[in-house]
Each structure stands twice: as C-alpha cells, then as structure tokens.
Amino acid sequence: MAERQKLFYVALTVIVVGGLGPLLYQALTSRTDPVTAPPREQASCLLCHSEYEAKADYVVHQPVQSESCTMCHIDHTQENEFGFTQPTVTELCLTCHSDDSANMQSVHAPYDEGDCLSCHDAHQSPFQGMLVQEERSLCLDCHDSVDIEDNPVLHKPFEESCSDCHDAHATDFEVLLTAQTDELCLSCHTEQENELNKTWQHEPFISGDCLSCHEAHSSPIADSALLVKQERSLCLECHSGDVGLGNPVTHAPVNQSCVSCHESHAADISGLLVANSPDLCYTCHNSTRAELNQAVKHKPFSDGNCASCHETHTSSVRGSALLTQDTTSLCYSCHGDVRAQQNLSVQHKPFEDGSCASCHTAHAAPARNLLFTANRTAFCQSCHTETVAEFNQTSSHPVGAGAFNCSSCHTQAHAGQNVNLLRATGNDLCSTCHGGTVTEFNQSVHRNVGGQDSCYHCHTTHGSPYTSLLQRSEVATCTACHDGKTGSYMASGTLFNNHPIGTARELGTDVFCSSCHTSIHGPSYEYLLKQPLNNQLCMGCHTRESLTAY
C-alpha cells in the first residue's frame, strides 16, 4: 500500500510539471497589466541588472524605489524592447502620468512625440525630475540658439533654471511659458508691477510687450537691462520722429542716454520724465540754477518753464542753446511792443541786427531789463569804447554808475526818431536838465546864436579838454563870433588896445572873457557883464592906485 502511494505522487508530479507547467508559464508571461513581484523576484532582476539598483542621493523612479520592476517590465519574451508592459514608452508612462497636452497652445516636441526618454531617465538620476543631465545643459542640447556665449548680460533664470519661465511639457502660452509674458516677468520684477499705478505709461509696458525692448535670455549690450540693442538705437526705433534727427543742434543726452531724462516704463510726469522741469534741467545745468540768485529774472525762467524757449531733444536753429526758433523771433513772440519799434527811423545796431543777447541776458541779471550790469554807463561803454576817453577829459558830463548815466540822454535803447537815440533834439534835450539856463539863454543877446541847436554851437556833449564842455578854449569860442576883441585894433584912425587876455603865467593872474562876462547864457547886466559897467567891475581886479596911473 505504501509503495502504491509513492508511485501515485511521482506520477502526479510528472503530469503537473510536464503537462500543466508550460500552460502556467504561458499564462504568467502573457500578462500586460503591472504586477508587483515579490522581493525575491526583484532580487533576481538585480542579479543581472545591478546598475539599476537605487542609489543614495539620487532621484529614484517610484517603481525602482519600491523594487517593483514588473510595474513596467514583464520578462524578456515581449515583442517590444526591454519587455515593457505596454506597446510603447508613451503608453507605458501614461499608465501613471496623465497627459495634459490636449488643446494646449504650446507643446514641447519630445513630449508631443512621446519621446519621454530623450529628457528623462527611466530608473534614477542625480538631477531633479530624473533628467538625463543637468536641466540647463539638457535644454541647450536642442535650444543652443539662445546660448550666445559672447553676450555679457544673462537673465538670472537663464543662468540657473529654464523651468523658472518654461514648462517642460505643454502650456497654454507661447514658447512653453508658464504664464503670459507680462505676468511672468512681473512675478519676479515686482518693482515694475508697482509702476502700473503711475499716471503715464510707456506703450510697450502698458500693453505687456516686455520683449519689444528686452531679451528673454541674454543681451549683447553690456551693463544693460537685457536690452535687445543699444539703448539710444532702441528708443529711436519708435521715437525718431519725436526728437528731430538731422537738426544741427542736439541735446547731449540724446547722443548718450535717453534714460538720463526719461523713465523706461512709467512715470507720474508727462513725457515719462524722471523729474519736473526745471529741476530735471538743473541736474546738469547747475550754472543756470545759480542764476536764480540774481535780482532780476526773466519770467519764463522764474516760472521754471524752460520749454517755452528751449527744445528738449534737438533744434533747427544753428549755434543756439536748443532754442525753439531764432533768437529775434523767439524774443518777439512775447515782446511784441519791441518788435513794433522796427518801423522807427533810427535803430540801435544790435536791435537792427536782431542781436537781443548783445545787451540782454536770457535767464537773469543784476539789473532791470536783464542787463548784465546795473552800471548803465559801464554797460554802454562795453561797446562804445570811444566814449571812455571822452568822459575822462578835463570837463565832462558827470555820467557814472548812479542815476545820471548814458540813458539819461539816450533813452531809446532799441529805436527812435531822434539822432543817436536821444530822448529829444537840440536845446530841448539840454533843457531836460539845464532848464533854467536854457530859459535865461533864450532871453539873452545870445539867443539867436546857432539856431535851434545853439547849445552845440559852443559845447560838445560827452567831454572836452576845455572848461564847461566847450568845443574850443574859452577865448577861441568867444572870438569865433566876437572878432577883434583881443589885442589891438584900429578904428576911425585911432589905435585901440583891448583888455589883455592870458594866463597867470603871462599876466600874473588868469584873465579870460568870463572874468568879466560871467553871465554868458542869460541876462544880467549890459554886455553880459557880471556887474554894471563902472569902476566897481574893474576894481574887482585892479586897485584904485593902479587905475589912477592911466
């Protein structure tokens, strides 16, 4: 009996192994769904595939970490390579990883083609995301066009991690960006986000078109904010018509840096200016700021309205300080009353030439009418240098730094009807100061001498080497009309001797016409004598004893 049982078990074993064994093996090896193998089976895989054993400090695929090779592999009898449980790598990966690319605007080519292993290792990697190499190097293997080694300025994410801005698989934004361009930029550049609240905004900035001015990865422009080209050239691509290129005079910042005056994104001041005028202008023009301390200021200057006279970028007026129009036209645009004087017959040479700046300063001055000095005499003599010597002669009009100066007689600075721009002509001019003398003169025997301009018959205007502004010496002046009143003369056959006239060196005392005829201009006594014609007049010089000797 015992021997019969023994034969039964042997026969059963043969039947199972020989008949059912192949069937069982076929059933097991034909499975397509993941099966978690027992640890003993995983250990057997690693006997041959030891390179796939999980490594410390690596990012390990979860099936490898859990020693579940059969989540992806069955055995070596499958038709696909590596004995995958699915026909393709894509289908295999998608058994665990969902596909989010449907209807996406931008899909990474390897992802779209199901080539997961071009970027990812299937088992483990020292790099985040199980990448086959360091992220940036991996991206640049294909996208080498963005890696321009000579560019001096690199975007920080481009230096560190492409995935800061780009999704690796698919997004709803162009070029695999993780967000709309402006939103993506502002996620890091928060200071620019605050600028969205400012009053005036640059069009590319408000429209979110950051890439119209900035490169995304690197820039060839050193020390720039990733600009696509040199700052000035970039600005002029849009604003060349605003600055008047080709004009003969250019503001220095226009040739150097637009951001010296303008904000690039937004500002609270019109024109995207970095500060209000005139403070913006004064950042460079310090000498002009100092003119605010002058006593008299041009109204546009005191109002801080620089642009009322000056262009900001370029000027068509040659040789000017960026003026909006030529000097004369610019001045006349406000000073119409002065323009009207162009019709007058006598014109000051600078006025006739339209050279306002010959006499007036543009911003401020120490004297009224924006003259460069309050000393009106010195002011006039800066051009009329010949008068300096005239006023330094023996006798001269007492002009100077005070109230009596050149403009006391020459009151018309621009133009007038009278010769030499005088306030009046002939004796009328003299009478403005010497009114009493002219009145006396008009009542004297001299009143018809010289006609309307009788003062000029004897006197000069500025200075003279003779007393009382006489054109000639006193004796020569008198004898020009009163011939024969000096020396000796014959009359009716009789020799007459005139009173001797001469200097103290010749006569012991000065004796001239005015020694006796002191009231030359006006009436007093006969013959314009200073006393009645009697001995008293003579005894002013001669003693009684000397008179009795005759």
XYZ file of C-alpha atoms in Angstrom:
550
model
C 0.000 0.000 0.000
C 2.746 2.413 0.928
C 4.550 1.566 -2.257
C 1.411 2.338 -4.309
C 1.014 5.837 -2.726
C 4.585 6.629 -3.513
C 4.045 5.802 -7.189
C 0.934 7.994 -7.297
C 2.731 11.149 -6.136
C 5.555 10.578 -8.583
C 3.060 10.253 -11.429
C 1.186 13.397 -10.298
C 4.372 15.403 -10.230
C 5.251 14.315 -13.763
C 1.788 15.235 -15.008
C 1.868 18.664 -13.367
C 5.333 19.530 -14.413
C 5.114 18.003 -17.819
C 1.566 18.995 -18.734
C 0.347 21.943 -16.663
C 3.738 23.596 -16.142
C 4.016 25.044 -19.697
C 0.432 26.212 -19.556
C 1.018 28.011 -16.260
C 4.221 29.592 -17.575
C 2.427 30.840 -20.695
C -0.341 32.356 -18.618
C 2.063 34.238 -16.394
C 4.269 35.590 -19.172
C 1.348 36.846 -21.250
C 0.136 39.403 -18.626
C 0.026 43.050 -19.773
C -1.016 44.695 -16.503
C 1.560 45.743 -13.894
C 2.268 43.088 -11.337
C 4.213 43.688 -8.181
C 6.815 40.999 -7.964
C 7.785 39.583 -4.656
C 11.078 40.794 -3.250
C 12.696 37.550 -4.195
C 11.864 38.241 -7.874
C 13.246 41.816 -7.731
C 16.393 40.482 -6.224
C 16.674 38.108 -9.087
C 16.356 41.037 -11.607
C 19.211 42.871 -9.982
C 21.397 39.828 -10.297
C 21.816 40.851 -13.927
C 20.723 44.493 -13.874
C 22.656 45.731 -10.854
C 23.164 49.166 -12.466
C 19.518 49.941 -11.777
C 19.753 49.424 -8.035
C 18.540 52.574 -6.205
C 21.412 54.884 -5.299
C 21.647 57.190 -2.338
C 21.117 60.943 -3.072
C 19.580 60.119 -6.480
C 16.086 60.893 -7.621
C 14.663 57.379 -7.990
C 11.647 56.368 -10.065
C 8.955 55.081 -7.709
C 8.798 51.558 -9.184
C 12.560 51.254 -8.710
C 12.329 52.702 -5.209
C 9.672 50.115 -4.314
C 11.588 47.313 -6.054
C 8.661 46.710 -8.401
C 10.304 46.068 -11.740
C 7.171 44.388 -13.077
C 5.237 47.658 -12.874
C 6.972 48.437 -16.154
C 8.594 45.155 -17.264
C 7.309 41.573 -17.603
C 10.147 39.460 -18.886
C 12.398 39.116 -21.888
C 9.804 37.419 -24.084
C 7.766 40.517 -25.010
C 7.899 41.795 -28.555
C 8.843 45.386 -27.532
C 12.309 46.195 -26.352
C 13.052 45.870 -22.655
C 9.925 43.758 -22.069
C 7.624 46.719 -21.372
C 4.146 46.022 -20.183
C 2.808 48.455 -22.834
C 3.481 48.542 -26.570
C 5.228 51.967 -26.468
C 7.150 54.082 -23.987
C 4.461 56.767 -24.230
C 1.685 54.353 -23.331
C 3.780 52.908 -20.545
C 4.478 56.331 -18.972
C 0.852 57.377 -19.287
C -0.303 54.413 -17.192
C 0.813 56.530 -14.211
C 1.463 60.048 -15.615
C -1.504 61.919 -17.078
C -1.322 63.676 -20.455
C -2.248 67.363 -20.066
C -1.328 68.492 -23.570
C -4.824 68.321 -25.051
C -5.812 71.685 -26.631
C -2.689 73.332 -25.263
C -1.248 76.210 -27.320
C 2.337 75.123 -26.925
C 3.611 71.518 -26.653
C 7.252 70.532 -26.289
C 8.259 68.469 -29.335
C 9.691 65.456 -27.432
C 6.575 65.368 -25.289
C 4.317 65.663 -28.306
C 6.211 62.811 -29.996
C 6.114 60.622 -26.865
C 9.885 60.645 -26.577
C 9.989 60.826 -22.785
C 13.390 59.195 -22.539
C 15.088 61.968 -24.537
C 14.841 64.090 -21.380
C 14.164 61.642 -18.510
C 15.991 58.607 -17.199
C 13.650 55.638 -16.706
C 15.110 54.492 -13.412
C 17.018 57.142 -11.463
C 19.053 60.298 -11.897
C 21.204 62.665 -9.852
C 19.149 65.530 -11.330
C 15.756 66.838 -10.312
C 12.893 65.409 -12.368
C 15.015 62.368 -13.208
C 16.563 64.327 -16.082
C 19.277 62.646 -18.090
C 21.579 65.619 -17.375
C 21.574 68.943 -15.570
C 18.485 70.899 -16.647
C 20.119 73.885 -18.373
C 22.609 71.707 -20.263
C 19.804 69.382 -21.312
C 17.718 72.265 -22.706
C 20.675 73.801 -24.517
C 21.419 70.496 -26.253
C 18.496 71.332 -28.516
C 17.952 75.063 -27.910
C 21.548 76.123 -28.458
C 20.472 79.192 -30.442
C 19.667 81.026 -27.204
C 23.095 80.329 -25.740
C 25.219 83.164 -27.106
C 28.480 82.821 -25.192
C 29.747 86.309 -26.032
C 26.705 88.100 -24.600
C 27.814 89.899 -21.420
C 24.402 90.091 -19.745
C 22.460 86.965 -18.789
C 18.946 86.685 -17.369
C 19.221 85.119 -13.926
C 16.711 82.301 -14.653
C 18.608 81.552 -17.862
C 21.780 81.112 -15.833
C 20.086 78.872 -13.291
C 16.917 77.104 -14.405
C 14.941 77.194 -17.639
C 11.888 75.870 -15.799
C 11.612 79.154 -13.883
C 9.936 80.508 -17.007
C 9.177 77.494 -19.223
C 7.092 74.367 -18.701
C 8.821 71.191 -19.869
C 5.769 69.554 -21.427
C 2.862 71.795 -22.513
C 1.225 75.140 -21.652
C -1.492 77.481 -22.830
C 1.127 80.155 -23.552
C 3.579 80.617 -26.390
C 7.061 79.066 -26.283
C 6.038 76.899 -23.335
C 5.934 79.861 -20.923
C 4.339 79.146 -17.576
C 2.266 82.360 -17.784
C 1.504 85.312 -20.042
C 4.746 87.179 -20.795
C 3.998 90.292 -18.722
C 2.588 88.312 -15.802
C 5.592 86.018 -15.866
C 8.016 88.967 -15.854
C 6.159 90.751 -13.065
C 6.215 87.633 -10.895
C 9.877 88.428 -10.254
C 10.126 92.116 -11.169
C 7.674 93.371 -8.545
C 9.080 96.908 -8.625
C 7.808 97.202 -12.202
C 4.404 95.918 -11.119
C 4.133 98.920 -8.795
C 4.761 101.190 -11.786
C 1.446 100.107 -13.278
C -0.174 102.560 -10.843
C 1.663 105.556 -12.284
C -0.087 108.194 -14.389
C 1.950 107.982 -17.591
C 2.998 104.632 -19.009
C 5.189 103.599 -21.919
C 3.074 101.856 -24.585
C 5.081 98.585 -24.669
C 4.905 98.465 -20.862
C 1.153 99.011 -20.546
C 0.483 96.509 -23.342
C 2.676 93.912 -21.616
C 5.073 93.683 -24.552
C 8.256 93.318 -22.499
C 10.111 91.565 -25.303
C 9.878 94.576 -27.619
C 12.671 96.127 -25.562
C 14.183 93.271 -23.528
C 15.786 89.975 -24.434
C 14.458 86.934 -22.584
C 17.732 85.061 -22.177
C 20.798 87.231 -22.766
C 21.795 90.552 -24.235
C 24.814 91.764 -26.202
C 24.535 95.210 -24.579
C 26.877 95.408 -21.588
C 25.539 96.844 -18.324
C 22.016 96.932 -19.715
C 18.699 95.548 -18.527
C 18.808 92.785 -21.163
C 18.071 95.323 -23.904
C 17.645 93.986 -27.426
C 20.002 96.676 -28.731
C 21.901 99.745 -27.573
C 19.544 101.970 -25.581
C 19.563 105.038 -27.852
C 19.071 102.961 -31.005
C 16.256 101.053 -29.316
C 14.394 104.237 -28.344
C 14.859 105.805 -31.765
C 13.272 102.820 -33.485
C 9.931 104.234 -32.347
C 10.716 107.828 -31.378
C 12.953 109.071 -34.195
C 10.200 111.414 -35.372
C 9.844 112.907 -31.901
C 13.438 114.044 -31.491
C 14.093 115.698 -34.866
C 17.114 113.729 -36.001
C 19.162 115.653 -38.536
C 18.780 119.018 -36.843
C 22.103 120.852 -36.425
C 21.925 121.174 -32.633
C 21.417 118.115 -30.426
C 20.920 117.933 -26.651
C 23.850 115.964 -25.195
C 21.680 113.266 -23.520
C 20.098 112.467 -26.904
C 23.516 111.311 -28.116
C 24.205 109.444 -24.898
C 21.323 108.066 -22.856
C 17.572 108.625 -23.088
C 17.084 107.435 -19.511
C 19.028 110.466 -18.273
C 15.716 112.290 -18.629
C 13.045 109.623 -19.238
C 11.738 106.639 -17.322
C 11.578 103.491 -19.423
C 8.353 102.019 -18.035
C 6.136 104.579 -16.319
C 6.185 107.932 -14.525
C 3.944 110.400 -12.764
C 5.180 113.200 -15.051
C 4.163 113.757 -18.670
C 6.679 112.581 -21.244
C 7.833 109.865 -18.810
C 10.255 112.420 -17.337
C 12.236 111.406 -14.274
C 11.592 114.810 -12.654
C 9.676 118.006 -13.292
C 11.136 120.933 -15.185
C 13.173 122.892 -14.185
C 14.576 120.514 -11.552
C 15.318 117.956 -14.257
C 17.219 120.559 -16.296
C 19.142 121.728 -13.227
C 20.558 118.241 -12.623
C 23.007 119.060 -15.427
C 22.756 122.836 -15.789
C 23.986 123.839 -12.334
C 25.282 127.213 -13.511
C 21.782 128.076 -14.702
C 20.341 127.139 -11.308
C 22.777 129.596 -9.709
C 21.202 132.420 -11.745
C 18.108 132.141 -9.541
C 20.049 134.269 -7.049
C 20.127 137.244 -9.441
C 17.959 140.248 -8.660
C 16.047 140.338 -11.951
C 14.712 137.170 -13.588
C 13.165 136.524 -16.990
C 9.566 135.430 -16.381
C 9.813 132.052 -18.143
C 12.938 131.388 -16.085
C 11.366 132.396 -12.762
C 8.329 130.252 -13.647
C 10.599 127.272 -14.361
C 9.215 126.997 -17.881
C 12.381 126.013 -19.755
C 10.446 124.557 -22.690
C 8.929 127.948 -23.543
C 12.273 128.891 -25.103
C 14.236 125.634 -25.435
C 13.697 122.399 -27.325
C 14.291 119.227 -25.339
C 15.956 116.998 -27.925
C 17.212 118.884 -30.982
C 16.950 122.328 -32.527
C 16.900 123.541 -36.110
C 18.475 126.862 -35.042
C 22.207 126.696 -35.673
C 24.571 127.845 -32.965
C 21.809 128.140 -30.377
C 21.156 126.686 -26.969
C 18.419 124.397 -28.335
C 16.157 127.392 -28.984
C 12.689 126.769 -30.379
C 13.280 129.463 -33.016
C 15.924 132.047 -33.876
C 16.717 134.499 -31.086
C 14.959 137.530 -32.559
C 11.751 135.695 -33.436
C 11.749 133.969 -30.066
C 12.060 137.261 -28.163
C 9.433 138.954 -30.328
C 6.974 136.103 -29.688
C 6.473 137.693 -26.252
C 7.871 141.227 -26.677
C 5.599 142.469 -29.450
C 5.987 146.075 -28.268
C 9.698 145.905 -29.072
C 9.010 144.325 -32.455
C 6.855 147.365 -33.327
C 9.922 149.613 -32.963
C 11.379 148.084 -36.110
C 9.401 150.724 -38.001
C 11.248 153.625 -36.353
C 13.822 155.505 -38.416
C 16.824 155.338 -36.080
C 17.789 151.897 -34.767
C 20.381 150.698 -32.298
C 22.807 148.454 -34.208
C 22.245 145.334 -32.055
C 18.485 145.845 -32.375
C 18.764 146.325 -36.123
C 20.816 143.099 -36.351
C 18.318 141.206 -34.187
C 21.005 140.507 -31.611
C 19.000 140.775 -28.398
C 21.644 138.844 -26.471
C 24.194 141.610 -27.120
C 22.545 143.613 -24.354
C 20.181 141.253 -22.524
C 20.828 138.016 -20.668
C 18.425 135.150 -21.242
C 17.692 133.969 -17.709
C 18.551 136.512 -15.030
C 20.675 139.591 -14.399
C 21.615 142.041 -11.642
C 19.903 144.963 -13.423
C 16.450 145.708 -14.734
C 15.653 144.777 -18.328
C 18.021 141.830 -17.830
C 21.101 143.969 -18.486
C 24.315 142.316 -17.376
C 25.257 145.200 -15.041
C 23.401 147.859 -13.098
C 26.102 150.374 -14.034
C 24.404 151.681 -17.171
C 27.418 153.772 -18.187
C 29.837 150.849 -17.984
C 27.236 148.761 -19.830
C 27.085 151.151 -22.788
C 30.830 151.673 -22.843
C 31.399 147.923 -23.220
C 30.579 148.582 -26.890
C 31.008 152.341 -27.202
C 34.599 152.254 -26.017
C 35.493 155.554 -27.682
C 33.362 157.408 -25.131
C 35.558 156.241 -22.259
C 38.302 158.647 -23.288
C 35.760 161.420 -23.921
C 34.371 161.211 -20.396
C 37.878 161.224 -18.918
C 38.743 164.671 -20.291
C 39.128 167.940 -18.313
C 35.398 168.593 -18.303
C 32.705 166.018 -18.971
C 29.110 165.221 -18.358
C 29.036 163.607 -14.903
C 27.821 160.192 -16.022
C 28.635 157.199 -13.878
C 27.151 154.282 -12.004
C 24.452 156.407 -10.403
C 21.196 157.883 -11.595
C 22.819 160.084 -14.218
C 24.087 157.803 -16.931
C 24.001 157.276 -20.685
C 20.282 156.560 -20.698
C 19.589 159.974 -19.156
C 20.043 161.378 -22.664
C 19.881 158.259 -24.860
C 16.593 156.947 -23.551
C 15.618 154.863 -26.574
C 17.571 151.619 -26.209
C 16.120 149.925 -29.284
C 14.970 152.533 -31.779
C 13.621 156.047 -32.016
C 13.003 159.066 -34.233
C 15.898 161.208 -32.981
C 19.524 161.011 -33.997
C 21.710 158.948 -31.658
C 18.550 157.618 -29.977
C 18.294 160.823 -27.933
C 15.182 161.496 -25.898
C 14.904 164.955 -27.575
C 16.809 167.157 -30.029
C 18.664 170.477 -29.849
C 18.163 172.721 -26.847
C 15.118 170.669 -25.818
C 17.429 167.838 -24.826
C 19.670 170.124 -22.766
C 16.697 171.785 -21.083
C 15.649 168.445 -19.508
C 18.455 169.056 -17.017
C 19.521 172.637 -17.661
C 16.057 174.140 -17.973
C 16.841 177.345 -16.098
C 19.990 178.004 -18.106
C 18.190 177.468 -21.422
C 15.410 179.846 -20.350
C 17.942 182.547 -19.498
C 19.766 181.885 -22.735
C 16.571 182.347 -24.744
C 16.171 185.784 -23.173
C 19.741 186.900 -23.765
C 21.510 188.542 -26.667
C 22.973 185.121 -27.489
C 19.551 183.625 -28.138
C 19.922 183.575 -31.900
C 23.385 182.058 -31.897
C 23.406 178.633 -33.507
C 19.673 178.412 -34.152
C 17.679 175.517 -32.707
C 20.838 173.691 -31.732
C 22.528 176.738 -30.215
C 23.917 174.747 -27.256
C 26.005 172.687 -29.663
C 27.394 175.834 -31.232
C 29.714 176.231 -28.252
C 29.501 172.950 -26.292
C 30.247 169.341 -27.010
C 28.252 166.509 -25.435
C 30.432 163.962 -23.618
C 33.729 165.560 -22.657
C 36.210 168.235 -23.600
C 39.767 169.257 -22.792
C 38.328 172.720 -22.130
C 36.153 174.007 -19.340
C 32.353 173.780 -19.449
C 32.389 171.170 -22.242
C 33.460 173.864 -24.709
C 34.474 172.727 -28.160
C 37.405 175.150 -28.096
C 39.160 177.234 -25.499
C 37.050 179.942 -23.939
C 38.798 182.744 -25.812
C 38.631 180.879 -29.117
C 34.938 180.161 -28.531
C 34.101 183.839 -27.905
C 36.315 185.278 -30.605
C 34.796 182.933 -33.176
C 31.973 185.475 -33.201
C 33.492 188.458 -31.420
C 36.387 189.067 -33.746
C 38.764 191.933 -32.866
C 38.075 191.883 -29.133
C 41.584 190.818 -28.249
C 44.889 192.546 -28.759
C 44.907 195.938 -30.599
C 42.720 197.238 -33.386
C 42.302 200.466 -35.419
C 39.027 202.316 -35.524
C 38.485 205.674 -37.237
C 42.214 206.169 -37.468
C 42.724 205.563 -33.793
C 44.671 202.621 -32.300
C 42.759 200.871 -29.592
C 44.125 198.294 -27.165
C 41.730 195.601 -25.850
C 41.970 194.321 -22.323
C 44.835 191.869 -22.193
C 43.789 188.210 -22.012
C 46.060 185.403 -20.919
C 47.112 183.016 -18.262
C 48.531 183.709 -14.853
C 51.916 182.859 -16.171
C 51.632 185.661 -18.693
C 49.690 188.241 -16.681
C 50.154 187.240 -13.075
C 46.560 186.042 -12.932
C 44.205 184.247 -15.309
C 42.244 186.725 -17.390
C 39.653 185.382 -19.826
C 36.392 186.561 -21.326
C 34.411 185.097 -18.439
C 36.477 187.066 -15.935
C 34.167 189.969 -16.721
C 31.370 188.418 -18.830
C 30.227 185.791 -16.374
C 26.557 185.624 -17.391
C 27.234 184.238 -20.830
C 23.908 182.403 -21.105
C 21.449 184.710 -19.549
C 20.717 188.401 -18.992
C 22.128 190.273 -16.031
C 23.921 193.431 -16.967
C 24.821 195.062 -20.212
C 27.228 193.076 -22.355
C 26.556 190.101 -20.089
C 28.891 191.602 -17.518
C 28.897 190.280 -14.006
C 28.488 193.833 -12.645
C 27.345 197.131 -14.085
C 29.831 198.750 -16.401
C 31.570 201.082 -13.910
C 34.670 201.281 -11.789
C 33.336 198.603 -9.458
C 33.667 195.987 -12.217
C 37.281 196.997 -12.893
C 38.179 197.293 -9.242
C 37.366 193.634 -8.817
C 40.847 193.070 -10.157
C 42.510 196.486 -10.230
C 43.281 198.640 -7.114
C 42.395 202.322 -7.099
C 46.069 203.224 -7.162
C 46.700 201.207 -10.303
C 43.702 202.797 -12.031
C 44.918 206.390 -11.354
C 48.133 205.568 -13.143
C 46.273 205.610 -16.509
